[in-house]
XYZ file of N, CA and C in Angstrom:
747
model
N -0.606 34.157 -8.061
C -2.035 33.873 -8.139
C -2.253 32.360 -8.218
N -3.138 31.862 -7.363
C -3.366 30.422 -7.316
C -4.239 29.955 -8.470
N -4.085 28.675 -8.782
C -4.894 28.009 -9.792
C -6.253 27.646 -9.198
N -7.311 27.670 -10.012
C -8.611 27.196 -9.547
C -8.665 25.680 -9.680
N -9.625 25.053 -8.971
C -9.798 23.613 -9.096
C -10.021 23.229 -10.550
N -10.865 23.994 -11.227
C -11.194 23.651 -12.619
C -9.967 23.766 -13.521
N -9.170 24.801 -13.331
C -7.954 24.963 -14.130
C -6.966 23.822 -13.889
N -6.993 23.263 -12.687
C -6.085 22.163 -12.352
C -6.643 20.801 -12.742
N -7.836 20.773 -13.354
C -8.402 19.509 -13.825
C -9.285 18.799 -12.826
N -9.743 19.535 -11.776
C -10.600 18.959 -10.757
C -12.021 19.496 -10.899
N -12.956 18.755 -10.356
C -14.362 19.172 -10.304
C -14.675 19.601 -8.864
N -15.052 20.854 -8.687
C -15.342 21.361 -7.353
C -16.721 20.869 -6.910
N -16.799 20.295 -5.698
C -18.047 19.761 -5.164
C -18.592 20.591 -4.004
N -17.777 21.474 -3.483
C -18.179 22.303 -2.354
C -16.993 23.114 -1.896
N -17.176 23.865 -0.820
C -16.105 24.683 -0.271
C -14.980 23.788 0.233
N -13.845 23.820 -0.447
C -12.713 22.995 -0.050
C -12.855 21.525 -0.366
N -13.800 21.158 -1.215
C -14.047 19.753 -1.567
C -14.045 19.625 -3.085
N -13.266 18.691 -3.608
C -13.191 18.503 -5.059
C -12.883 17.053 -5.363
N -13.054 16.704 -6.630
C -12.694 15.348 -7.062
C -12.163 15.412 -8.485
N -11.419 14.382 -8.848
C -10.813 14.304 -10.174
C -10.969 12.908 -10.725
N -11.400 12.812 -11.969
C -11.465 11.534 -12.677
C -10.160 11.360 -13.439
N -9.427 10.318 -13.106
C -8.096 10.123 -13.651
C -8.159 9.501 -15.044
N -7.186 9.813 -15.894
C -7.128 9.174 -17.208
C -6.760 7.702 -17.076
N -7.123 6.938 -18.059
C -6.754 5.514 -18.060
C -7.848 4.645 -17.506
N -7.982 4.590 -16.194
C -8.966 3.700 -15.559
C -10.145 4.465 -14.974
N -10.163 5.780 -15.154
C -11.298 6.620 -14.749
C -11.565 6.540 -13.250
N -10.547 6.195 -12.453
C -10.763 6.170 -11.010
C -10.869 7.597 -10.478
N -11.682 7.753 -9.446
C -11.897 9.061 -8.835
C -10.937 9.273 -7.676
N -10.356 10.470 -7.634
C -9.556 10.933 -6.505
C -10.318 12.088 -5.862
N -10.377 12.121 -4.536
C -11.053 13.200 -3.843
C -10.086 14.013 -3.010
N -10.453 15.244 -2.694
C -9.662 16.066 -1.794
C -10.597 16.888 -0.926
N -10.253 16.996 0.355
C -11.016 17.792 1.323
C -10.020 18.644 2.084
N -10.225 19.955 2.075
C -9.291 20.879 2.708
C -9.934 21.546 3.911
N -9.232 21.524 5.029
C -9.588 22.294 6.204
C -8.513 23.317 6.481
N -8.673 24.082 7.559
C -7.718 25.146 7.857
C -6.355 24.610 8.276
N -6.315 23.363 8.787
C -5.055 22.826 9.288
C -4.676 21.480 8.673
N -5.377 21.063 7.646
C -5.047 19.784 7.040
C -5.738 19.608 5.710
N -5.173 18.735 4.885
C -5.727 18.408 3.571
C -5.731 16.891 3.430
N -6.903 16.338 3.212
C -7.074 14.893 3.029
C -7.271 14.588 1.561
N -6.505 13.637 1.035
C -6.746 13.135 -0.313
C -7.309 11.720 -0.198
N -8.310 11.443 -1.005
C -8.977 10.146 -1.001
C -8.490 9.366 -2.216
N -7.655 8.361 -1.957
C -6.993 7.538 -2.964
C -5.892 8.332 -3.667
N -4.984 7.609 -4.335
C -3.740 8.245 -4.773
C -3.313 7.912 -6.194
N -4.135 7.161 -6.939
C -3.792 6.869 -8.316
C -2.954 5.611 -8.484
N -2.632 5.238 -9.746
C -2.046 3.931 -10.052
C -0.529 3.865 -10.096
N 0.160 5.002 -10.005
C 1.621 5.021 -10.078
C 2.154 6.161 -9.231
N 3.466 6.131 -8.975
C 4.090 7.243 -8.263
C 3.996 8.529 -9.067
N 4.111 8.412 -10.384
C 3.998 9.598 -11.224
C 2.629 10.241 -11.118
N 1.594 9.402 -11.103
C 0.235 9.928 -10.958
C 0.062 10.578 -9.589
N 0.588 9.935 -8.544
C 0.499 10.512 -7.212
C 1.217 11.848 -7.121
N 2.390 11.933 -7.719
C 3.151 13.179 -7.682
C 2.418 14.286 -8.421
N 1.788 13.950 -9.529
C 1.038 14.956 -10.272
C -0.173 15.434 -9.482
N -0.840 14.524 -8.781
C -1.947 14.920 -7.912
C -1.451 15.842 -6.803
N -0.333 15.495 -6.199
C 0.234 16.325 -5.137
C 0.518 17.740 -5.640
N 1.080 17.852 -6.836
C 1.405 19.172 -7.392
C 0.158 19.988 -7.664
N -0.882 19.351 -8.202
C -2.078 20.128 -8.530
C -2.796 20.596 -7.274
N -2.813 19.771 -6.224
C -3.431 20.203 -4.966
C -2.667 21.395 -4.398
N -1.350 21.340 -4.427
C -0.551 22.453 -3.932
C -0.785 23.710 -4.767
N -0.953 23.547 -6.085
C -1.177 24.706 -6.950
C -2.481 25.419 -6.607
N -3.495 24.651 -6.194
C -4.789 25.245 -5.864
C -4.803 25.801 -4.450
N -4.299 25.021 -3.492
C -4.433 25.373 -2.077
C -3.240 26.130 -1.509
N -2.091 26.030 -2.169
C -0.896 26.657 -1.652
C -0.269 25.898 -0.505
N -0.666 24.661 -0.292
C -0.098 23.822 0.766
C -0.248 22.364 0.378
N 0.380 21.495 1.157
C 0.476 20.094 0.784
C -0.586 19.226 1.458
N -0.797 18.078 0.875
C -1.646 17.047 1.474
C -1.013 16.582 2.778
N -1.854 16.410 3.817
C -1.378 15.947 5.124
C -1.893 14.564 5.498
N -2.997 14.136 4.871
C -3.619 12.858 5.205
C -4.075 12.167 3.920
N -4.023 10.849 3.932
C -4.504 10.012 2.827
C -5.516 9.015 3.384
N -6.640 8.858 2.690
C -7.593 7.787 2.991
C -7.667 6.877 1.773
N -7.438 5.595 1.973
C -7.501 4.616 0.891
C -8.833 3.886 0.972
N -9.637 3.975 -0.082
C -10.980 3.395 -0.039
C -10.975 1.887 -0.155
N -9.971 1.326 -0.833
C -9.878 -0.128 -0.971
C -8.538 -0.469 -1.630
N -8.092 -1.707 -1.536
C -6.722 -2.050 -1.922
C -6.550 -2.493 -3.364
N -7.009 -1.704 -4.340
C -6.775 -2.000 -5.744
C -5.738 -1.042 -6.310
N -4.961 -1.511 -7.285
C -3.775 -0.793 -7.738
C -4.067 0.636 -8.159
N -5.203 0.868 -8.840
C -5.479 2.198 -9.378
C -5.867 3.198 -8.297
N -6.027 2.717 -7.077
C -6.401 3.590 -5.967
C -5.299 3.741 -4.921
N -4.260 2.899 -4.948
C -3.289 2.924 -3.847
C -1.827 3.071 -4.257
N -1.466 2.789 -5.503
C -0.049 2.706 -5.843
C 0.650 4.067 -5.898
N -0.105 5.159 -5.863
C 0.525 6.483 -5.836
C 0.833 6.992 -4.446
N 0.557 6.203 -3.405
C 0.628 6.715 -2.033
C 2.027 7.187 -1.639
N 3.061 6.515 -2.086
C 4.424 6.891 -1.697
C 4.824 8.262 -2.221
N 4.080 8.821 -3.150
C 4.369 10.171 -3.640
C 4.024 11.240 -2.611
N 3.266 10.855 -1.572
C 2.862 11.800 -0.531
C 3.704 11.537 0.716
N 4.940 11.985 0.684
C 5.885 11.682 1.754
C 5.445 12.313 3.071
N 5.521 11.513 4.132
C 5.284 12.031 5.463
C 3.842 12.200 5.879
N 2.891 11.778 5.061
C 1.487 11.967 5.414
C 0.993 10.821 6.293
N -0.139 11.050 6.958
C -0.804 10.024 7.739
C -1.770 9.270 6.836
N -1.672 7.959 6.776
C -2.461 7.145 5.854
C -3.483 6.320 6.645
N -4.731 6.349 6.186
C -5.838 5.654 6.836
C -6.430 4.632 5.878
N -6.872 3.514 6.420
C -7.538 2.490 5.633
C -8.398 1.625 6.526
N -9.274 0.866 5.926
C -10.082 -0.079 6.699
C -9.181 -1.112 7.362
N -9.597 -1.572 8.524
C -8.834 -2.590 9.243
C -8.549 -3.793 8.335
N -7.306 -4.206 8.276
C -6.904 -5.344 7.452
C -6.227 -4.963 6.162
N -6.412 -3.716 5.707
C -5.773 -3.292 4.460
C -4.261 -3.290 4.595
N -3.756 -2.908 5.763
C -2.306 -2.835 5.937
C -1.649 -4.196 5.710
N -2.209 -5.233 6.331
C -1.631 -6.567 6.175
C -1.764 -7.063 4.740
N -2.911 -6.814 4.132
C -3.131 -7.265 2.758
C -2.120 -6.621 1.813
N -1.916 -5.302 1.945
C -0.979 -4.614 1.065
C 0.456 -5.017 1.365
N 0.762 -5.190 2.635
C 2.136 -5.531 3.009
C 2.551 -6.890 2.435
N 1.628 -7.830 2.439
C 1.958 -9.185 1.993
C 1.525 -9.457 0.550
N 0.837 -8.493 -0.072
C 0.326 -8.720 -1.417
C 0.904 -7.798 -2.465
N 2.122 -7.300 -2.229
C 2.716 -6.343 -3.171
C 2.917 -6.955 -4.553
N 3.342 -8.213 -4.605
C 3.573 -8.845 -5.902
C 2.269 -8.977 -6.682
N 1.207 -9.369 -5.995
C -0.090 -9.502 -6.665
C -0.588 -8.151 -7.150
N -0.358 -7.100 -6.359
C -0.777 -5.758 -6.751
C -0.007 -5.295 -7.985
N 1.290 -5.535 -7.988
C 2.109 -5.177 -9.154
C 1.656 -5.934 -10.383
N 1.418 -7.236 -10.246
C 0.999 -8.043 -11.387
C -0.350 -7.582 -11.923
N -1.259 -7.207 -11.029
C -2.568 -6.731 -11.457
C -2.422 -5.420 -12.224
N -1.555 -4.525 -11.737
C -1.333 -3.259 -12.430
C -0.787 -3.485 -13.833
N 0.200 -4.368 -13.965
C 0.790 -4.649 -15.278
C -0.242 -5.290 -16.196
N -1.046 -6.199 -15.647
C -2.081 -6.856 -16.440
C -3.082 -5.843 -16.998
N -3.289 -4.752 -16.275
C -4.236 -3.726 -16.721
C -3.567 -2.609 -17.514
N -2.271 -2.753 -17.796
C -1.635 -1.817 -18.707
C -0.650 -0.838 -18.112
N -0.370 -0.918 -16.812
C 0.640 -0.052 -16.218
C 2.019 -0.516 -16.672
N 2.890 0.435 -16.973
C 4.262 0.093 -17.357
C 4.896 -0.779 -16.271
N 5.527 -1.892 -16.643
C 6.072 -2.807 -15.632
C 7.054 -2.160 -14.667
N 7.912 -1.262 -15.175
C 8.876 -0.610 -14.285
C 8.168 0.328 -13.314
N 7.166 1.050 -13.810
C 6.424 1.957 -12.940
C 5.648 1.176 -11.883
N 5.080 0.046 -12.284
C 4.341 -0.779 -11.328
C 5.272 -1.353 -10.270
N 6.457 -1.816 -10.690
C 7.414 -2.390 -9.738
C 7.905 -1.342 -8.747
N 8.192 -0.134 -9.238
C 8.653 0.934 -8.357
C 7.590 1.291 -7.316
N 6.346 1.427 -7.782
C 5.273 1.798 -6.866
C 5.024 0.705 -5.831
N 5.071 -0.542 -6.256
C 4.857 -1.649 -5.319
C 5.994 -1.739 -4.306
N 7.223 -1.529 -4.750
C 8.374 -1.592 -3.836
C 8.289 -0.520 -2.757
N 7.775 0.656 -3.121
C 7.743 1.794 -2.194
C 6.380 1.979 -1.542
N 5.498 1.045 -1.751
C 4.115 1.204 -1.291
C 4.038 1.510 0.207
N 3.251 2.524 0.529
C 3.009 2.905 1.922
C 1.684 2.302 2.355
N 1.693 1.537 3.433
C 0.465 0.916 3.931
C -0.138 1.823 5.007
N -1.427 1.688 5.290
C -2.055 2.557 6.287
C -1.400 2.469 7.660
N -1.268 3.648 8.276
C -0.782 3.729 9.655
C -1.942 3.651 10.645
N -3.127 4.018 10.184
C -4.303 4.105 11.046
C -5.395 3.199 10.480
N -5.980 2.360 11.332
C -6.901 1.328 10.876
C -8.309 1.652 11.371
N -9.239 1.764 10.428
C -10.607 2.147 10.753
C -11.444 0.876 10.847
N -11.894 0.567 12.055
C -12.723 -0.618 12.257
C -14.204 -0.295 12.074
N -14.685 0.729 12.740
C -16.068 1.180 12.592
C -16.084 2.535 11.922
N -16.042 3.592 12.740
C -15.984 4.950 12.222
C -14.910 5.728 12.966
N -14.322 6.683 12.277
C -13.278 7.507 12.860
C -13.456 8.931 12.361
N -13.475 9.891 13.283
C -13.581 11.299 12.919
C -12.180 11.884 12.799
N -11.918 12.503 11.671
C -10.610 13.080 11.388
C -10.739 14.595 11.350
N -9.999 15.280 12.210
C -10.033 16.737 12.256
C -9.028 17.341 11.290
N -9.495 18.324 10.532
C -8.633 19.047 9.589
C -8.619 20.539 9.926
N -8.723 20.852 11.207
C -8.796 22.249 11.624
C -10.234 22.684 11.767
N -10.690 23.526 10.855
C -12.048 24.057 10.946
C -13.101 23.130 10.348
N -12.718 21.926 9.988
C -13.710 20.966 9.507
C -13.299 19.554 9.929
N -14.303 18.708 10.048
C -14.079 17.309 10.358
C -14.671 16.459 9.251
N -14.037 15.319 8.980
C -14.585 14.337 8.051
C -14.709 13.020 8.797
N -15.617 12.194 8.329
C -15.862 10.901 8.954
C -15.385 9.797 8.025
N -14.486 8.948 8.520
C -14.047 7.764 7.794
C -14.847 6.583 8.326
N -15.475 5.834 7.435
C -16.364 4.752 7.858
C -16.030 3.468 7.115
N -15.802 2.413 7.886
C -15.579 1.081 7.329
C -16.961 0.476 7.060
N -17.437 0.611 5.824
C -18.803 0.186 5.487
C -18.853 -1.151 4.774
N -17.698 -1.712 4.432
C -17.675 -2.985 3.738
C -17.909 -4.145 4.690
N -17.674 -5.371 4.194
C -17.129 -5.714 2.886
C -18.178 -5.667 1.773
N -17.664 -5.623 0.545
C -18.541 -5.605 -0.613
C -17.713 -5.720 -1.878
N -17.265 -4.574 -2.404
C -16.386 -4.608 -3.576
C -15.092 -5.343 -3.250
N -14.592 -5.146 -2.020
C -13.482 -5.924 -1.477
C -13.822 -6.248 -0.025
N -12.897 -6.881 0.660
C -13.100 -7.139 2.083
C -12.814 -5.917 2.941
N -12.325 -4.825 2.328
C -11.838 -3.675 3.094
C -12.280 -2.373 2.422
N -13.565 -2.060 2.481
C -14.104 -0.884 1.800
C -14.336 0.259 2.786
N -13.694 1.390 2.508
C -13.785 2.574 3.355
C -14.508 3.682 2.593
N -15.442 4.361 3.259
C -16.116 5.528 2.693
C -15.703 6.760 3.482
N -15.785 7.912 2.843
C -15.418 9.179 3.475
C -16.597 10.127 3.364
N -17.125 10.555 4.516
C -18.253 11.486 4.576
C -17.739 12.877 4.911
N -18.110 13.853 4.075
C -17.751 15.246 4.293
C -19.021 16.014 4.629
N -19.238 16.401 5.884
C -20.432 17.174 6.227
C -20.487 18.474 5.435
N -21.683 18.830 5.002
C -21.843 20.037 4.207
C -21.747 21.294 5.049
N -21.185 22.335 4.471
C -21.188 23.644 5.089
C -22.482 24.359 4.686
N -22.657 25.587 5.174
C -23.913 26.318 4.962
C -24.301 26.330 3.482
N -25.504 25.823 3.206
C -26.020 25.841 1.844
C -25.480 24.754 0.943
N -24.664 23.857 1.475
C -24.077 22.793 0.666
C -24.493 21.428 1.187
N -24.560 20.467 0.280
C -24.931 19.107 0.671
C -23.718 18.318 1.150
N -23.989 17.290 1.949
C -22.918 16.388 2.340
C -22.393 15.645 1.118
N -21.127 15.287 1.164
C -20.478 14.554 0.080
C -19.954 13.242 0.635
N -20.234 12.151 -0.064
C -19.747 10.836 0.337
C -18.867 10.278 -0.780
N -17.587 10.063 -0.460
C -16.690 9.380 -1.392
C -16.835 7.885 -1.141
N -17.291 7.163 -2.168
C -17.755 5.775 -2.014
C -16.707 4.731 -2.372
N -15.598 5.126 -3.001
C -14.729 4.110 -3.569
C -15.500 3.303 -4.597
N -15.071 2.087 -4.858
C -15.701 1.272 -5.897
C -16.917 0.490 -5.403
N -17.390 0.792 -4.196
C -18.695 0.269 -3.806
C -19.779 0.761 -4.750
N -19.558 1.936 -5.335
C -20.484 2.505 -6.312
C -19.697 2.839 -7.571
N -20.226 2.441 -8.716
C -19.630 2.788 -10.004
C -20.726 3.303 -10.924
N -20.425 4.392 -11.625
C -21.410 4.983 -12.522
C -21.090 4.741 -13.987
N -19.798 4.635 -14.318
C -19.413 4.546 -15.725
C -19.496 3.130 -16.277
N -19.933 2.191 -15.465
C -20.119 0.814 -15.893
C -20.714 0.018 -14.756
N -20.992 -1.235 -15.009
C -21.520 -2.092 -13.947
C -20.474 -2.279 -12.857
N -20.878 -2.379 -11.595
C -19.920 -2.625 -10.519
C -19.100 -3.882 -10.796
N -17.802 -3.777 -10.583
C -16.900 -4.877 -10.906
C -16.710 -5.791 -9.693
N -17.163 -7.009 -9.824
C -17.022 -7.999 -8.756
C -15.874 -8.937 -9.125
N -14.660 -8.557 -8.708
C -13.485 -9.359 -8.987
C -13.344 -10.504 -8.005
N -12.211 -11.204 -8.048
C -12.028 -12.379 -7.189
C -11.973 -12.047 -5.703
N -11.705 -10.776 -5.352
C -11.658 -10.402 -3.936
C -12.953 -9.750 -3.463
N -13.993 -9.738 -4.303
C -15.284 -9.172 -3.905
C -16.053 -10.164 -3.043
N -16.948 -9.620 -2.236
C -17.896 -10.426 -1.470
C -19.298 -10.000 -1.910
N -19.720 -10.451 -3.090
C -20.912 -9.879 -3.725
C -22.199 -10.071 -2.943
N -22.325 -11.153 -2.190
C -23.556 -11.350 -1.433
C -23.658 -10.384 -0.250
N -22.522 -9.817 0.157
C -22.525 -8.852 1.249
C -22.503 -7.404 0.752
N -22.351 -7.242 -0.549
C -22.268 -5.906 -1.145
C -23.552 -5.090 -0.934
N -24.750 -5.653 -1.139
C -25.961 -4.857 -0.904
C -26.036 -4.273 0.507
N -25.624 -5.044 1.510
C -25.641 -4.537 2.886
C -24.645 -3.395 3.057
N -23.517 -3.455 2.356
C -22.547 -2.361 2.412
C -23.156 -1.083 1.839
N -23.938 -1.222 0.779
C -24.590 -0.042 0.207
C -25.703 0.468 1.110
N -26.358 -0.410 1.835
C -27.321 0.049 2.838
C -26.612 0.900 3.893
N -25.446 0.461 4.330
C -24.682 1.235 5.321
C -24.223 2.563 4.727
N -23.849 2.547 3.462
C -23.421 3.772 2.797
C -24.574 4.776 2.735
N -25.758 4.309 2.387
C -26.931 5.188 2.317
C -27.308 5.713 3.696
N -27.173 4.890 4.716
C -27.449 5.352 6.075
C -26.442 6.422 6.499
N -25.234 6.300 6.024
C -24.183 7.261 6.357
C -24.467 8.622 5.726
N -24.801 8.621 4.447
C -24.960 9.889 3.744
C -26.365 10.462 3.771
N -27.367 9.593 3.799
C -28.746 10.062 3.770
C -29.231 10.358 2.360
N -30.459 10.811 2.290
C -31.135 10.989 0.999
C -30.619 12.173 0.196
N -30.083 13.185 0.870
C -29.750 14.426 0.170
C -28.272 14.570 -0.156
N -27.464 13.592 0.185
C -26.018 13.709 -0.033
C -25.661 13.561 -1.507
N -24.491 14.061 -1.849
C -23.853 13.820 -3.138
C -22.969 12.591 -2.967
N -23.143 11.593 -3.809
C -22.360 10.359 -3.728
C -21.354 10.339 -4.883
N -20.092 10.141 -4.541
C -19.010 10.173 -5.523
C -18.523 8.749 -5.756
N -18.826 8.162 -6.918
C -18.402 6.778 -7.191
C -16.898 6.659 -7.366
N -16.425 5.431 -7.272
C -15.018 5.185 -7.558
C -14.680 5.380 -9.021
N -15.678 5.232 -9.892
C -15.519 5.447 -11.336
C -16.807 6.070 -11.863
N -16.685 7.158 -12.587
C -17.869 7.739 -13.219
C -18.314 9.047 -12.602
N -19.488 9.502 -13.060
C -20.035 10.791 -12.655
C -20.646 10.733 -11.262
N -20.737 11.887 -10.631
C -21.374 12.005 -9.320
C -22.840 11.589 -9.422
N -23.358 10.912 -8.379
C -24.725 10.394 -8.398
C -25.444 10.793 -7.113
N -26.718 10.384 -7.037
C -27.521 10.675 -5.850
C -27.912 9.373 -5.146
N -28.664 9.518 -4.060
C -29.052 8.350 -3.271
C -29.893 7.373 -4.079
N -30.740 7.889 -4.967
C -31.588 7.008 -5.773
C -30.737 6.105 -6.656
N -29.650 6.635 -7.212
C -28.762 5.817 -8.037
C -28.122 4.716 -7.196
N -27.638 5.085 -6.003
C -26.990 4.099 -5.134
C -27.978 2.999 -4.761
N -29.210 3.390 -4.465
C -30.231 2.401 -4.088
C -30.543 1.474 -5.265
N -30.624 2.014 -6.466
C -30.892 1.183 -7.643
C -29.733 0.214 -7.888
N -28.503 0.688 -7.671
C -27.362 -0.206 -7.845
C -27.360 -1.291 -6.778
N -27.772 -0.936 -5.572
C -27.891 -1.913 -4.489
C -28.884 -3.009 -4.873
N -30.032 -2.607 -5.407
C -31.054 -3.582 -5.781
C -30.585 -4.459 -6.938
N -29.850 -3.868 -7.890
C -29.344 -4.634 -9.026
C -28.318 -5.666 -8.565
N -27.471 -5.293 -7.612
C -26.492 -6.242 -7.086
C -27.173 -7.375 -6.331
N -28.210 -7.037 -5.559
C -28.940 -8.075 -4.828
C -29.605 -9.046 -5.793
N -30.150 -8.518 -6.888
C -30.790 -9.376 -7.878
C -29.765 -10.239 -8.616
N -28.582 -9.686 -8.835
C -27.548 -10.388 -9.593
C -26.877 -11.486 -8.771
N -26.590 -11.188 -7.505
C -25.793 -12.091 -6.687
C -26.549 -12.707 -5.518
N -27.756 -12.218 -5.214
C -28.375 -12.562 -3.955
C -27.778 -11.706 -2.861
N -28.224 -11.894 -1.644
C -27.713 -11.097 -0.543
C -27.752 -11.903 0.736
N -26.723 -11.686 1.583
C -26.748 -12.316 2.899
C -27.858 -11.721 3.746
N -28.345 -12.488 4.686
C -29.378 -12.011 5.587
C -28.769 -10.985 6.541
N -29.600 -10.138 7.188
C -29.083 -9.119 8.088
C -28.186 -9.663 9.186
N -28.415 -10.907 9.626
C -27.586 -11.448 10.699
C -26.252 -11.963 10.194
N -26.051 -11.919 8.856
C -24.752 -12.284 8.300
C -24.715 -13.678 7.722
N -25.766 -14.486 7.895
C -25.779 -15.807 7.305
C -26.222 -15.758 5.860
N -26.183 -16.869 5.187
C -26.601 -16.895 3.791
C -28.102 -16.686 3.701
N -28.498 -15.793 2.746
C -29.914 -15.521 2.578
C -30.543 -16.486 1.588
């Protein structure tokens, strides 16, 4: 008898769609299952976390993850990727080069935030970078369902990817936002953020999902379009915003 999403520690968002808030940094992991494939959105901060995610997905679905989408290149979202051996990995264009040449910085950031140094070093050494680069939008087939990967950044980082899951009968669309949206605290604008371009990224995110979608932040509880719009306005007020043509506003 298979485990339910709830028994495995996940929150069910729709038919074959779930998410999990991880302990420690409260990052969100998503999963979307089709008849011929399973996509996981982000992979956690260590190989151990990734392996545990892999086991729980298998316990619920009876099969393994086949695809990974990385929403952005921060340690708590990417360092578990090597635990998913043999999968196809997708990321925004440029993430592959950044991760390939920035392993030491990623490891140091993980340790600075409390990851065990040995676990951080192991994950960084084995880090899997994206095989597939999303420049605009890419439709990914999982058998009886398709998901849309959209490069909606830059904003939280220079390489922000969102994942749109079209709703089935009677269900709303689900948008996995990565850290472009945060609910459990103010959006974090670190040294790799492009804060003046962040509001435009949220405009693209809202255009992608529409008014009725469920928006899944990188950290915190599920929100709606009104929350995303309010966060967009708060970021514009805090940092200013570039003009639509891309110049300084």
